[in-house]
XYZ file of C-alpha atoms in Angstrom:
198
model
C 7.899 129.591 187.601
C 5.737 126.736 188.873
C 1.937 126.915 189.019
C 0.725 128.535 192.189
C 4.013 130.400 192.805
C 4.014 134.153 192.821
C 6.917 136.100 191.395
C 8.872 137.853 194.125
C 9.160 141.562 193.505
C 12.780 142.674 193.667
C 13.812 145.782 195.540
C 15.319 148.527 193.398
C 18.792 147.647 194.711
C 18.313 143.929 194.033
C 17.083 144.675 190.513
C 20.108 146.884 189.831
C 22.399 144.106 191.080
C 20.584 141.580 188.907
C 20.943 143.738 185.788
C 24.637 144.426 186.447
C 25.174 140.690 187.024
C 23.577 139.919 183.666
C 25.816 142.553 182.077
C 28.884 140.927 183.654
C 27.788 137.504 182.408
C 27.377 138.845 178.875
C 30.787 140.537 179.038
C 32.344 137.073 178.966
C 31.553 136.788 175.270
C 31.273 140.361 173.997
C 32.883 143.748 174.557
C 31.040 146.389 176.542
C 30.172 148.547 173.522
C 28.390 145.581 171.913
C 26.325 144.786 174.989
C 22.657 144.857 173.982
C 20.346 146.651 176.398
C 17.427 144.749 174.868
C 19.164 141.408 175.511
C 19.944 142.374 179.124
C 16.331 143.411 179.738
C 15.021 140.218 178.113
C 17.305 138.070 180.272
C 15.997 139.848 183.368
C 12.388 139.409 182.207
C 11.703 143.134 182.130
C 11.088 145.733 179.448
C 13.813 147.941 178.008
C 11.933 150.930 179.454
C 12.069 149.462 182.956
C 15.820 148.948 182.674
C 16.114 152.683 182.035
C 14.174 153.268 185.250
C 17.171 151.820 187.123
C 19.864 153.240 184.840
C 18.904 156.560 183.221
C 21.102 156.028 180.147
C 22.930 153.225 178.385
C 26.191 154.869 179.472
C 25.094 154.742 183.141
C 24.464 151.027 182.784
C 27.822 150.467 181.076
C 29.601 152.417 183.842
C 28.027 150.185 186.493
C 28.933 146.999 184.608
C 32.529 148.103 184.023
C 32.885 149.230 187.648
C 31.636 145.822 188.768
C 34.139 144.155 186.401
C 36.972 146.173 187.936
C 35.844 145.252 191.459
C 35.590 141.605 190.441
C 39.176 141.615 189.129
C 40.429 143.094 192.395
C 38.371 140.587 194.394
C 39.409 137.444 192.520
C 43.092 138.416 192.557
C 43.143 139.185 196.278
C 45.631 136.768 197.839
C 45.288 134.890 201.104
C 46.666 137.309 203.749
C 47.806 134.410 205.928
C 50.491 133.494 203.362
C 53.991 135.006 203.310
C 54.211 138.103 201.091
C 56.132 136.364 198.276
C 53.527 133.592 198.108
C 50.732 136.167 198.148
C 52.311 137.879 195.134
C 52.566 134.569 193.271
C 48.953 133.711 194.134
C 47.762 137.133 192.976
C 49.572 136.773 189.638
C 48.319 133.232 189.055
C 44.774 134.452 189.720
C 45.296 137.346 187.309
C 46.527 135.034 184.534
C 43.557 132.700 185.110
C 41.095 135.624 185.120
C 42.397 137.102 181.851
C 42.566 133.668 180.218
C 38.926 132.915 181.098
C 37.625 136.354 180.107
C 40.124 137.366 177.450
C 37.744 139.099 175.018
C 35.996 141.164 177.657
C 39.298 142.010 179.334
C 40.720 143.223 176.014
C 37.581 145.328 175.592
C 38.256 146.817 179.031
C 41.881 147.656 178.134
C 41.121 148.930 174.640
C 38.182 150.958 175.891
C 40.601 152.728 178.220
C 43.179 153.131 175.458
C 40.467 154.476 173.149
C 39.728 157.322 175.511
C 36.197 156.443 176.679
C 36.277 158.587 179.803
C 34.240 156.260 182.003
C 36.347 153.232 181.022
C 39.592 155.181 181.472
C 38.615 156.155 185.017
C 37.529 152.642 185.981
C 40.607 151.062 184.394
C 42.897 153.577 186.140
C 41.251 152.902 189.511
C 41.588 149.136 189.009
C 45.265 149.437 188.031
C 45.859 151.726 191.011
C 44.309 149.095 193.282
C 46.577 146.384 191.905
C 49.611 148.676 192.180
C 48.840 149.484 195.829
C 48.430 145.783 196.579
C 51.822 144.915 195.071
C 53.500 147.787 196.927
C 52.024 146.476 200.188
C 53.388 143.000 199.430
C 56.808 144.509 198.717
C 56.553 146.252 202.106
C 56.604 149.629 200.380
C 53.042 150.920 200.941
C 51.782 154.489 200.598
C 54.145 155.535 197.832
C 53.570 159.013 196.401
C 52.164 158.999 192.832
C 55.465 160.288 191.446
C 57.687 157.887 193.395
C 60.074 155.807 191.321
C 58.958 152.597 193.041
C 55.247 153.190 192.451
C 55.805 154.117 188.803
C 57.985 151.043 188.250
C 55.337 148.714 189.741
C 52.609 150.440 187.711
C 54.628 149.961 184.495
C 55.472 146.371 185.421
C 51.753 145.618 185.751
C 51.292 146.885 182.173
C 53.933 144.358 181.086
C 52.218 141.595 183.076
C 48.903 142.487 181.483
C 50.172 142.670 177.900
C 52.148 139.434 178.066
C 49.204 137.651 179.712
C 46.895 138.809 176.912
C 49.347 137.606 174.253
C 50.020 134.297 176.026
C 46.343 133.559 176.614
C 45.565 134.223 172.937
C 47.691 131.280 171.823
C 46.177 127.801 171.504
C 46.910 126.023 174.780
C 49.217 123.515 173.074
C 51.294 126.354 171.563
C 51.858 128.344 174.734
C 55.604 128.436 175.408
C 55.175 128.198 179.169
C 52.774 127.075 181.861
C 50.900 129.630 183.972
C 53.306 128.883 186.813
C 56.354 129.495 184.589
C 54.785 132.703 183.296
C 54.305 133.960 186.839
C 57.897 133.036 187.736
C 58.974 135.173 184.772
C 56.831 138.088 185.977
C 58.340 137.938 189.451
C 61.870 137.820 188.015
C 61.048 140.863 185.847
C 59.823 142.745 188.912
C 62.968 141.866 190.836
C 65.115 143.043 187.917
C 63.216 146.343 187.727
C 63.655 146.937 191.436
C 67.383 146.285 191.137
C 67.883 149.013 188.508
C-alpha cells in the first residue's frame, strides 16, 4: 500500500470470496487436507482468528473451497452453446483435459478425497459429476434421464473412464504421452459412441 492510501475495508461477502480464492490458488500445488489455515490468513493479511469469524471451522472453509473448485470445473468446461452439439462435446472434453493437466495434484486430491469417504468431498464430487453427466446427456439430446436409466448410468460411468485416463495421461512427461489432447478426446468420443451402441 502506498503512503497516504487507506486500506479499503472488505464486506463480509467480499472477504469470504477473497479467502476462498486464496484457498483455490493454493489448491493448485497442494491437496485440500494439507491446506494451511495460517498460510491462507497470512496471504489475506488477516489473523487466523479473523478467518474463523468468516468460517466457523476449518471444515467449513474446506467445504467452501471444494465447492468453489467444483463450480470452477463446471464453468471452465462449459462449451459454447452456439456450436453444434458434437463440437460442444469435443470442446467440453478438451477443456476438461486441460483443466486436469494444469491442476493435476489438486484434482487427484478432489477425487481421492471422495474415494476416501470424506462426506463433504463426496457430496461435492457427486454434485460436480452429476452436473457433467447432465451436460453430456443434453448434448446427446437425451436430457432429464432418471437416475436409474441405462443411458444416464452409462454416461456417468464413461465420465469416470474419461477422468481416470486423463489423470494417467497427464501424469506422464509431455514427451512420453502416447497421444495429443485432441487424439485423447477423439478416443473418449469413440468410447462413448461404442457404449451407446451396446
